[in-house]
CSV table of C-alpha atoms in Angstrom, one decimal:
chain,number,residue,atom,x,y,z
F,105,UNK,CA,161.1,128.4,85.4
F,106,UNK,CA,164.0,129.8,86.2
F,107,UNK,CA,166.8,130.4,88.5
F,108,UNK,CA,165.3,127.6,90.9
F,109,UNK,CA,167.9,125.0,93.1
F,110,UNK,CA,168.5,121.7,92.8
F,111,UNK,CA,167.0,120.3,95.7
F,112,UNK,CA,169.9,117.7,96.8
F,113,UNK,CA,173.4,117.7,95.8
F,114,UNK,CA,173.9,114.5,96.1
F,115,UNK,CA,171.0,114.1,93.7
F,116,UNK,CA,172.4,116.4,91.2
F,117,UNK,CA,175.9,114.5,91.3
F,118,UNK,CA,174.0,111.3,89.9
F,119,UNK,CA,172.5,113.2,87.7
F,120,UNK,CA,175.4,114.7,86.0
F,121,UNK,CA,177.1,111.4,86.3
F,122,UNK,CA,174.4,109.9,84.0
F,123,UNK,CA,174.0,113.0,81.6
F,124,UNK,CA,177.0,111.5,79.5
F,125,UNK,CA,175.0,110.3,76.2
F,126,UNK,CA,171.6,110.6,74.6
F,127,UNK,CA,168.6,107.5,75.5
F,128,UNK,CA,168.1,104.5,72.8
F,129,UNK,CA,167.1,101.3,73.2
F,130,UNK,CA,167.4,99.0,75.5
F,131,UNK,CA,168.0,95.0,75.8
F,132,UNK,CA,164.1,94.4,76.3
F,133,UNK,CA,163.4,96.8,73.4
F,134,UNK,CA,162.3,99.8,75.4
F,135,UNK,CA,163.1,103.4,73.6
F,136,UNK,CA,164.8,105.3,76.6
F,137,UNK,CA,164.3,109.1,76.7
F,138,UNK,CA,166.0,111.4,78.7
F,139,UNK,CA,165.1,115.0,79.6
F,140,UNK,CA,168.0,117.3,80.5
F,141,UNK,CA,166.4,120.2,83.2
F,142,UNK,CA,167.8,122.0,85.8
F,143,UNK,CA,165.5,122.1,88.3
F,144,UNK,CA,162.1,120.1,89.2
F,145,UNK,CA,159.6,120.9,86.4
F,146,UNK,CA,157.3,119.1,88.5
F,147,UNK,CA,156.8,116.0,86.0
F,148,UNK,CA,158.0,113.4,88.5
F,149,UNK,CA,154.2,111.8,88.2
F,150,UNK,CA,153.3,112.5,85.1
F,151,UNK,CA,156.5,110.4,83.9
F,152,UNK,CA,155.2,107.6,85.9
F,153,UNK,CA,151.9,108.1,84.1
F,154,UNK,CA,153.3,108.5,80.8
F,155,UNK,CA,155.5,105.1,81.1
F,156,UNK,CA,152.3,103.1,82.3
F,157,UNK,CA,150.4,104.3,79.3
F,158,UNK,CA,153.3,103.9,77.0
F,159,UNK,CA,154.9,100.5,77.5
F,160,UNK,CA,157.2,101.1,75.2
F,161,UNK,CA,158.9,103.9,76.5
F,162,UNK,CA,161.3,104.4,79.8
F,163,UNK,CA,161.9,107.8,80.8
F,164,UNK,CA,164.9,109.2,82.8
F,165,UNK,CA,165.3,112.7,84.3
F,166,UNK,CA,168.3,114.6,84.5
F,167,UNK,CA,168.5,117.3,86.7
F,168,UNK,CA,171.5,119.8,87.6
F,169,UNK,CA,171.6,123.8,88.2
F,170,UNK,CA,170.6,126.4,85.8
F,171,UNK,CA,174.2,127.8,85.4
F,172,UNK,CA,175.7,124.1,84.8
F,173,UNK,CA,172.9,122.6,82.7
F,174,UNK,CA,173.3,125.7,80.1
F,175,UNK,CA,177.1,125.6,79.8
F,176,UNK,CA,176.9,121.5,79.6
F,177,UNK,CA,174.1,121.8,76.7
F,178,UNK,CA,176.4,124.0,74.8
F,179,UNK,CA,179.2,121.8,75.0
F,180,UNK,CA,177.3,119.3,74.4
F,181,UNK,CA,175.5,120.7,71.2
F,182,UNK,CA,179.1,121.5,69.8
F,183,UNK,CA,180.8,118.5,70.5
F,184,UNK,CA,177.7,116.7,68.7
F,185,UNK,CA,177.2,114.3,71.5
F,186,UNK,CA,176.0,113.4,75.1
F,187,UNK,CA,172.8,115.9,74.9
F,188,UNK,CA,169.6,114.4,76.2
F,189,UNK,CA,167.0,113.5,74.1
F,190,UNK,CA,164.6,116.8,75.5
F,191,UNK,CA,166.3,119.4,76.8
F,192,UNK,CA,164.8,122.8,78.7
F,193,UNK,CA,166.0,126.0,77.3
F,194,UNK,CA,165.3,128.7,79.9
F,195,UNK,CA,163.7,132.1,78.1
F,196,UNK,CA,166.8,134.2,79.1
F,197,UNK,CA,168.9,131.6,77.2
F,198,UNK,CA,166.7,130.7,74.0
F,199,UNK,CA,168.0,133.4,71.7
F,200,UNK,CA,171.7,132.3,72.6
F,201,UNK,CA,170.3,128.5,71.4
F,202,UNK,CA,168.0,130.0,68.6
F,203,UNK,CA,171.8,130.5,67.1
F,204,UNK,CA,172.7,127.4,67.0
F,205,UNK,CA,168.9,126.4,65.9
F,206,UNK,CA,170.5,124.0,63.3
F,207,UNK,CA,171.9,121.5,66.3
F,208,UNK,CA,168.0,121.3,67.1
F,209,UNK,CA,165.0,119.5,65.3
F,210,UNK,CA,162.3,121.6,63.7
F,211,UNK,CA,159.5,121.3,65.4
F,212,UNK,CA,157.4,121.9,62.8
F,213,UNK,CA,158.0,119.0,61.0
F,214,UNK,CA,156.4,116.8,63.6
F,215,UNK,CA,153.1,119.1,63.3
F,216,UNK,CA,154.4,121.9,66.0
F,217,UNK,CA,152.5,124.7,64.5
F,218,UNK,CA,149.1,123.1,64.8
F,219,UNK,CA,149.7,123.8,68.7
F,220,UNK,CA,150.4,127.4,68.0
F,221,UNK,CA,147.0,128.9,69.5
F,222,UNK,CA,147.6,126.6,72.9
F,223,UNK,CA,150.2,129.3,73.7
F,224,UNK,CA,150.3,133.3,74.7
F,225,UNK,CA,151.3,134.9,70.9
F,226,UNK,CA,154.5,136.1,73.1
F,227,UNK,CA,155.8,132.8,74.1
F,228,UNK,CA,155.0,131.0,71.0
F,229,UNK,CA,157.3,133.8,69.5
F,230,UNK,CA,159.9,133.1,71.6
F,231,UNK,CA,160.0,129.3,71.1
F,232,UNK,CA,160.3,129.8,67.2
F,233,UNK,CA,162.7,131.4,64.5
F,234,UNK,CA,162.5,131.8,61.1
F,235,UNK,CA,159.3,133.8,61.4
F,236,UNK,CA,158.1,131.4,63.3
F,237,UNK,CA,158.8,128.6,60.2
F,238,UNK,CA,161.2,127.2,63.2
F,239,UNK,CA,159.8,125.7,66.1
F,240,UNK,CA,162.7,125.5,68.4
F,241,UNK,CA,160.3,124.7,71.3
F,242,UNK,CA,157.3,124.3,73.0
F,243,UNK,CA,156.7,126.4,76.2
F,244,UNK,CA,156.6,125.3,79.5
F,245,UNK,CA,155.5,127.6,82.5
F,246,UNK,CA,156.4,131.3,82.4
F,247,UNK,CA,157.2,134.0,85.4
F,248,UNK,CA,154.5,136.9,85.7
F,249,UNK,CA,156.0,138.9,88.0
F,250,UNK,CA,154.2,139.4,91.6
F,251,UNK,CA,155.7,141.4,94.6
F,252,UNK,CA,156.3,139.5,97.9
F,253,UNK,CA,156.0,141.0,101.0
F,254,UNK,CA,155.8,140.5,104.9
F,255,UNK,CA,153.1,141.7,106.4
F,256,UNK,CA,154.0,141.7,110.4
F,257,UNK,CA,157.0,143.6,109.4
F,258,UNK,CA,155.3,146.3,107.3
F,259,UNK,CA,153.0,146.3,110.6
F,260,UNK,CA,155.8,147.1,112.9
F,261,UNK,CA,156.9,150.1,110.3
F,262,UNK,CA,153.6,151.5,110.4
F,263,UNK,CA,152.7,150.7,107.0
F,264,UNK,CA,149.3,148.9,105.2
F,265,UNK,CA,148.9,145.0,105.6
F,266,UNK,CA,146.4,144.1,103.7
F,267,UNK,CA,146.9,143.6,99.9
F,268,UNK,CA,145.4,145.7,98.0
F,269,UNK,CA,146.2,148.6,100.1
F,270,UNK,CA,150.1,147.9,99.9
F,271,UNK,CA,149.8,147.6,95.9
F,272,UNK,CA,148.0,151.2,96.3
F,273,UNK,CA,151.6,152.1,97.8
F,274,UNK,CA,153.4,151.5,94.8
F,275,UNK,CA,151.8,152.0,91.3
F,276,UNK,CA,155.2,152.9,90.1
F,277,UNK,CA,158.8,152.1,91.0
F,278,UNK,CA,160.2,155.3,92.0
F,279,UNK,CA,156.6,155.0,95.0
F,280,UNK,CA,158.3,151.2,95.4
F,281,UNK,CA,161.5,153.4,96.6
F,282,UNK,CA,159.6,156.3,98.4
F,283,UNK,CA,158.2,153.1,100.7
F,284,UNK,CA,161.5,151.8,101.1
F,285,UNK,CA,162.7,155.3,102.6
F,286,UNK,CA,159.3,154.8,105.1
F,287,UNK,CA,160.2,151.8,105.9
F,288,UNK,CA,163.5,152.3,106.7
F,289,UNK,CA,162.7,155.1,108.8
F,290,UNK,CA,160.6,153.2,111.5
F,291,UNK,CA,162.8,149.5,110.8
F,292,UNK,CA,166.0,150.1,110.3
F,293,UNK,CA,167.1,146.9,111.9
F,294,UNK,CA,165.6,145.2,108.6
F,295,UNK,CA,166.3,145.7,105.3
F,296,UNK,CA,163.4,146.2,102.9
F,297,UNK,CA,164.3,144.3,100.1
F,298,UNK,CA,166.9,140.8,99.5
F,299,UNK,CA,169.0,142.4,96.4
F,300,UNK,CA,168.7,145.7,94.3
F,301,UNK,CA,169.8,143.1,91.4
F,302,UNK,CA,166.2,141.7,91.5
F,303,UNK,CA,164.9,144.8,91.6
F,304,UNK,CA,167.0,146.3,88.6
F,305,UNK,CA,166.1,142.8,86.8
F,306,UNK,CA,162.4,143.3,87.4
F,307,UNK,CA,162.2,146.9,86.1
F,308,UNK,CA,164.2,146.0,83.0
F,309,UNK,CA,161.8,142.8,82.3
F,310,UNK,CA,159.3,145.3,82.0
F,311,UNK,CA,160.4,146.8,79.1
F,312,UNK,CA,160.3,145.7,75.7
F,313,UNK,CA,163.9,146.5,74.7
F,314,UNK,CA,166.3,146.0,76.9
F,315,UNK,CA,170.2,145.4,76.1
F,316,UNK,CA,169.5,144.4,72.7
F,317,UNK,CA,167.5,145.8,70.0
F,318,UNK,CA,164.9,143.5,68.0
F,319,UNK,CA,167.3,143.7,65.5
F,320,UNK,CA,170.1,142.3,68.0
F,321,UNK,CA,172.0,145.0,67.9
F,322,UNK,CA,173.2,145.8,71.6
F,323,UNK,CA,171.8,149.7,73.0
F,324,UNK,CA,173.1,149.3,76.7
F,325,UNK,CA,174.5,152.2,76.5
F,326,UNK,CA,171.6,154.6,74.6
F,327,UNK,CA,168.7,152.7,76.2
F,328,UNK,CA,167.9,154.9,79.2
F,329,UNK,CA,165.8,152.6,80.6
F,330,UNK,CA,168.5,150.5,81.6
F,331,UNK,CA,170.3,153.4,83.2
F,332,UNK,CA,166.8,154.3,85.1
F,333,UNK,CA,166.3,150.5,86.3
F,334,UNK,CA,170.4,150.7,87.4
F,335,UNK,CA,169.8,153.6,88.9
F,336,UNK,CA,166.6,153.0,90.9
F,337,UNK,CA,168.5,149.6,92.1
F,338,UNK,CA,171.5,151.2,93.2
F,339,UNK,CA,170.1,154.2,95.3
F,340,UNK,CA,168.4,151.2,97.4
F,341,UNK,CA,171.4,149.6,98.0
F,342,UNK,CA,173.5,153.1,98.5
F,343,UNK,CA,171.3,153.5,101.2
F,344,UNK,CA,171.8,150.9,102.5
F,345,UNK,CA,168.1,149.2,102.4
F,346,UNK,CA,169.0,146.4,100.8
F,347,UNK,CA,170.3,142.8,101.9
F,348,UNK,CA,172.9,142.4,99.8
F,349,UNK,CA,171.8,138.7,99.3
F,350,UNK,CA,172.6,136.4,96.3
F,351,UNK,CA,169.2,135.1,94.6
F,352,UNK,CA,168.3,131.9,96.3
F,353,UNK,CA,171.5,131.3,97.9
F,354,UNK,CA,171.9,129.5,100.8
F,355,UNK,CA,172.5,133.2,102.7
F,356,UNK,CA,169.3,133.7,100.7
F,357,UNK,CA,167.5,131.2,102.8
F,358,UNK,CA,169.0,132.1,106.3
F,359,UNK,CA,167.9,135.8,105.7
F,360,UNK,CA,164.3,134.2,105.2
F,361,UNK,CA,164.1,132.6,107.9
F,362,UNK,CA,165.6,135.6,110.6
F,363,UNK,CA,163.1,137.8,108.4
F,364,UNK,CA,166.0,140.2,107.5
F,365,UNK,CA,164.3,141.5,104.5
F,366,UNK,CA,160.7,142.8,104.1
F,367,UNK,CA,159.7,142.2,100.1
F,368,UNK,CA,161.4,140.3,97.7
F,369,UNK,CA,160.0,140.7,93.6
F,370,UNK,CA,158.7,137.1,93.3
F,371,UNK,CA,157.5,135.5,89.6
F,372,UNK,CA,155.0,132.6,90.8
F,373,UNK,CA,157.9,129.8,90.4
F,374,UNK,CA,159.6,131.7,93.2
F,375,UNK,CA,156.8,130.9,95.9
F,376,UNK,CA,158.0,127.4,96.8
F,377,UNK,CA,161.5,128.8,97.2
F,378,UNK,CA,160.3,131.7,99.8
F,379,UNK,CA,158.4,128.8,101.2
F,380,UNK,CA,161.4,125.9,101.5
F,381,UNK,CA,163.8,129.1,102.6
F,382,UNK,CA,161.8,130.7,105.6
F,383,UNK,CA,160.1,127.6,106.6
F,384,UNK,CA,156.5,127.1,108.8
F,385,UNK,CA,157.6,129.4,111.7
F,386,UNK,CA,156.6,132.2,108.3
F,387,UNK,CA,153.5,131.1,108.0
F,388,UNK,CA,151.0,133.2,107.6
F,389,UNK,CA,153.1,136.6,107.7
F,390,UNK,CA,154.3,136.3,103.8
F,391,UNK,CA,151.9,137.8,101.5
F,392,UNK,CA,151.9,138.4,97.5
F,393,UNK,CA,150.5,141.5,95.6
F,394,UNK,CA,151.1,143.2,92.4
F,395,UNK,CA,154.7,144.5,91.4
F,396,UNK,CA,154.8,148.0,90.9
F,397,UNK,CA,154.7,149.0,87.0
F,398,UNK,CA,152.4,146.2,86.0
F,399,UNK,CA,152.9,143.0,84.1
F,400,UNK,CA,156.5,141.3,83.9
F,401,UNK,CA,157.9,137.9,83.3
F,402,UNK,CA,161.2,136.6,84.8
F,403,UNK,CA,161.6,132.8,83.7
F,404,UNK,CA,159.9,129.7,82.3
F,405,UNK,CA,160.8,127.4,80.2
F,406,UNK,CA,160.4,125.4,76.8
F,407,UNK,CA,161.5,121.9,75.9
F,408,UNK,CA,163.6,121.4,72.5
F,409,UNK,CA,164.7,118.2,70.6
F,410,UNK,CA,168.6,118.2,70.0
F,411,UNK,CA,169.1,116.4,66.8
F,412,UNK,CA,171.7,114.1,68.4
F,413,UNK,CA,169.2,111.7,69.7
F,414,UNK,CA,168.2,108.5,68.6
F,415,UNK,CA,164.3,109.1,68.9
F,416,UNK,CA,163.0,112.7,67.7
F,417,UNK,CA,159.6,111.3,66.7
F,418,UNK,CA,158.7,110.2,70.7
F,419,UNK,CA,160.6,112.8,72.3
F,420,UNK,CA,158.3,115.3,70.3
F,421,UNK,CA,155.5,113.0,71.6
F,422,UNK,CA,156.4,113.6,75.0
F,423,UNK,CA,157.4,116.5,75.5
F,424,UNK,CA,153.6,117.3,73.3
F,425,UNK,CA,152.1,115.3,76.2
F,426,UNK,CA,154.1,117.6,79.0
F,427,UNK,CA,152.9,120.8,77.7
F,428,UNK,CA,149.5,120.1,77.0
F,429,UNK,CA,146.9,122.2,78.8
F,430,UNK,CA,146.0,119.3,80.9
F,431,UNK,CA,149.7,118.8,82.1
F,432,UNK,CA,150.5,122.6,82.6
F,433,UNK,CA,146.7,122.6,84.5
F,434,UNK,CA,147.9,119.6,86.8
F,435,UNK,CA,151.6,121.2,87.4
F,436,UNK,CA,150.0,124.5,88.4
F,437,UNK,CA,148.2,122.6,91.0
F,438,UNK,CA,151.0,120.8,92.7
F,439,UNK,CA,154.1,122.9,92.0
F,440,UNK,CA,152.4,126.3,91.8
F,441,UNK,CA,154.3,127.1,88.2
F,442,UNK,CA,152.2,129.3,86.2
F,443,UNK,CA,151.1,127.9,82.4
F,444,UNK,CA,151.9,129.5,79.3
F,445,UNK,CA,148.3,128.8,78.0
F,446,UNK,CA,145.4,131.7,78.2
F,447,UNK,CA,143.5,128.8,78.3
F,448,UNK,CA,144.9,127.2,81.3
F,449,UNK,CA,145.9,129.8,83.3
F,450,UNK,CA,142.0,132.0,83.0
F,451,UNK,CA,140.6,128.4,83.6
F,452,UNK,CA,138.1,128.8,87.1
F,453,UNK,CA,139.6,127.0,89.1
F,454,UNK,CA,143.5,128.4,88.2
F,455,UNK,CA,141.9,131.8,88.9
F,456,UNK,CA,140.4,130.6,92.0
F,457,UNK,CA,143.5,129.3,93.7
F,458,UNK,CA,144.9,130.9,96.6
F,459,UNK,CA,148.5,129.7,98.4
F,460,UNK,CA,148.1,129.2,102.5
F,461,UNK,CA,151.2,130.0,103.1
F,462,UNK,CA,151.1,133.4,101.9
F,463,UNK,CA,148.0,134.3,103.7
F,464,UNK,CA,145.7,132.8,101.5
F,465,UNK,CA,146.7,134.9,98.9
F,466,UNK,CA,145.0,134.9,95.3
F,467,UNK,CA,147.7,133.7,93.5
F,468,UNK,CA,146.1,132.5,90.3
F,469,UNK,CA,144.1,135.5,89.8
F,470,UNK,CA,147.4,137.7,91.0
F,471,UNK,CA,149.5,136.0,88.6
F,472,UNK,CA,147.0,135.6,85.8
F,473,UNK,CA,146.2,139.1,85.7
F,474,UNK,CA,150.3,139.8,85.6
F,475,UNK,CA,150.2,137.3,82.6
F,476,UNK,CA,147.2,139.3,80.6
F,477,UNK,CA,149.6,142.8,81.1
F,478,UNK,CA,153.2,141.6,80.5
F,479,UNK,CA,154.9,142.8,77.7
F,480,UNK,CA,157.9,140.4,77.4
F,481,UNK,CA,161.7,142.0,77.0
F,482,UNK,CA,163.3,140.6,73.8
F,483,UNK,CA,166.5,138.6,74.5
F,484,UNK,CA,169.7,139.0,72.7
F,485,UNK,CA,171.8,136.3,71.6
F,486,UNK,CA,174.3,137.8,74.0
F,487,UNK,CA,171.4,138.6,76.7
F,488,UNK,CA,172.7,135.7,79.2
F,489,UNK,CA,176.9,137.1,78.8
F,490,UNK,CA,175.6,141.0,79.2
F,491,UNK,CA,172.7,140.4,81.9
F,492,UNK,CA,175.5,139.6,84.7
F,493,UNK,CA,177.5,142.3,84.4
F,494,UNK,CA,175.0,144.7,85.5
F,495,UNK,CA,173.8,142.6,88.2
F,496,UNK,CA,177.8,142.2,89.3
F,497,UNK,CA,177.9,146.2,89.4
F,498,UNK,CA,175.2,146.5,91.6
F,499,UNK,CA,176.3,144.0,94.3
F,500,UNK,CA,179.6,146.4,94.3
F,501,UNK,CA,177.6,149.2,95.1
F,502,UNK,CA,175.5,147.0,98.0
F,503,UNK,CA,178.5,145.9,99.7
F,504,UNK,CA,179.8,149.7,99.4
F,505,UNK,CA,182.6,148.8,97.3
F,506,UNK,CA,181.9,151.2,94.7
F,507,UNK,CA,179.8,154.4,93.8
F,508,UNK,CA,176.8,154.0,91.4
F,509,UNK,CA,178.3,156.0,89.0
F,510,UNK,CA,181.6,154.2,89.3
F,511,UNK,CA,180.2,150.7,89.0
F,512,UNK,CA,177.6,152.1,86.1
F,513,UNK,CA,180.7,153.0,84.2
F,514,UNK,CA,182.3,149.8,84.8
F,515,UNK,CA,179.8,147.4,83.8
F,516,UNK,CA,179.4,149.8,80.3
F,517,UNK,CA,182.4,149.1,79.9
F,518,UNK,CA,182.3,145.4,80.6
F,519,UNK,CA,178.9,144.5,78.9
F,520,UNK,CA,180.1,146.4,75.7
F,521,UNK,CA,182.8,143.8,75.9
F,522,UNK,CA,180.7,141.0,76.4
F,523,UNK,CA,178.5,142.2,73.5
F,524,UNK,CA,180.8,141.8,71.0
């Protein structure tokens, strides 16, 4: 999971409001447990479920936005108090935690590796340190990267419809771009795609190094596949075929539903956000197919035990129970969020789902078969201070307040800064 919303802010106001301590126990002798997430992970029921079977135990939710629930957690961790008792770590964030793996319980020691094998090898990995001696976490959902598109206004450009002929279009991302040029030909009342940033982010998540080495030392500035995944981003957005948009912002959601943009790169957690932003009158004319380039992952999630908190022996319990393959199986169902389990997500009937909305799209086998080819990026401890740089450079050159080249320069500049 990753860069999703809070739904209400009034909701997330509570929530912060109530993040100021860890659970414990109460006056009838009930262990409380908290879980600190910034978004909805979808465990609303199974909380209710878990309680009822475990009378013992009361369980509160805390949720706030991605950017406020990771700087909170790190204040938290260093100041040694006020964490909850399970906490999500999104996967762009878990080396910069990995750090400071000693503020964290060790998984292992509560029988952690014995799950290994539940997991893709990749995710395990990036849950653990210490050669995987460390369990930092266990994984939630992940982001396999799909391609969203509108179908009625690739019609009115003269282009393909159907699925499989529009992935035909673009086996790479330089034919992604050739497509945009088409497009923009015949439409050029409509922009064909939100932001070059989530272009830029979904070429570089399809690498294996990206600002960082595996050794952690930062190559920004050697790695040409950064500079090709800038590039490709900002010639969309010189010419002026991109919307300019911030990522799920509430201009995000207005552009969705005038259908001012024609494809959006869309990991399976972002589904129910194209769905909430552009609304029923949309119905029907979204569609998903494969992202050019293959396999990819943007997001998901793993839950970790601060060290803080009165209970680490039923928090691991829990958040056991919430990733089990009959958990992920059930949130796949409801929320759409794609498990982190070969077992769960090639199950039949995963593979067999398809999503109405987007014209009865395949969606499990889609995003399954993304799953099967990704090859995840490693993540620098610095990866979350360097990442936003680049993406900062790029809106500059969408809103035509800098060159390419100018705004490349800068954000070298910047993110060799931030590296440090």
């Amino acid at each position: 999971m990753s860069k999703r919303l809070v739904g209400s802010a009034a909701a997330a106001m509570v929530m912060v409001m109530v993040a100021g301590c860890g659970g414990g126990s109460q006056a009838d002798g009930k262990i409380e447990l908290s879980l600190g997430l910034f978004s909805d992970f979808g465990y609303d029921k199974l909380i209710e479920e878990y309680q009822a079977s475990h009378s013992n135990i009361k369980i509160e939710q805390r949720k706030v936005k991605m950017e406020q629930h990771n700087t909170q957690l790190a204040t938290q961790l260093a100041g040694g108090r006020g964490a909850a008792d399970i906490v999500a770590l999104e996967e762009g964030v878990v080396s910069q935690f990995r750090a400071s793996k000693d503020k964290f319980v060790n998984l292992a020691e509560y029988g952690a590796k014995d799950l290994k094998d539940q997991w893709a090898g990749w995710k395990w990995n990036q849950g653990t340190a210490d050669n995987g001696e460390f369990v930092l976490g266990l994984g939630t959902d992940m982001g396999s990267l799909g391609l969203c598109y509108r179908a009625d206004l690739f019609a009115a450009a003269g282009l393909p419809t159907d699925r499989a002929e529009v992935a035909k279009l673009w086996p790479t991302w330089a034919d992604y771009s050739k497509v945009a040029d088409q497009f923009a030909a015949k439409t050029p009342n409509v922009k064909f795609v939100d932001t070059g940033r989530n272009v830029y982010k979904a070429i570089l998540d399809q690498t294996e190094e990206g600002y960082f080495a595996k050794d952690d030392s930062y190559i920004a500035e050697k790695n040409d596949k950064v500079k090709t995944a800038f590039d490709t981003a900002a010639a969309l957005g010189t010419k002026g075929q991109t919307g300019a948009l911030e990522p799920f912002s509430q201009d995000w959601n207005v552009a969705l539903k005038q259908g001012s943009f024609a494809t959006t790169t869309c990991p399976a957690w972002a589904l129910a956000l194209i769905k909430a932003g552009a609304g029923d009158a949309a119905a029907g004319k979204w569609d998903v197919t494969t992202a050019p380039g293959g396999g990819g992952n943007w997001g998901g999630s793993f839950l970790a035990i601060p060290k803080q908190g009165k209970h680490p022996k039923e928090a691991y319990e829990l958040a056991k129970w919430l990733t089990a393959p009959e958990q992920q199986k059930r949130i796949f169902k409801e929320t759409g969020n794609l498990p982190s389990q070969p077992k769960v997500y090639q199950d039949a009937e995963v593979q067999a789902t398809v999503n109405e909305y987007f014209n009865k799209a395949p969606v499990g086998q889609i995003f399954a078969n993304s799953a099967e080819s990704l090859k995840p990026t490693y993540r620098g401890t610095k990866d979350s201070k360097v990442g936003p740089v680049f993406a900062t450079a790029l809106t500059r050159v969408e809103q035509g307040k800098q060159s390419a080249a100018e705004a490349w320069t800068q954000a070298l500049k910047e993110a060799t800064d931030a590296a440090k």
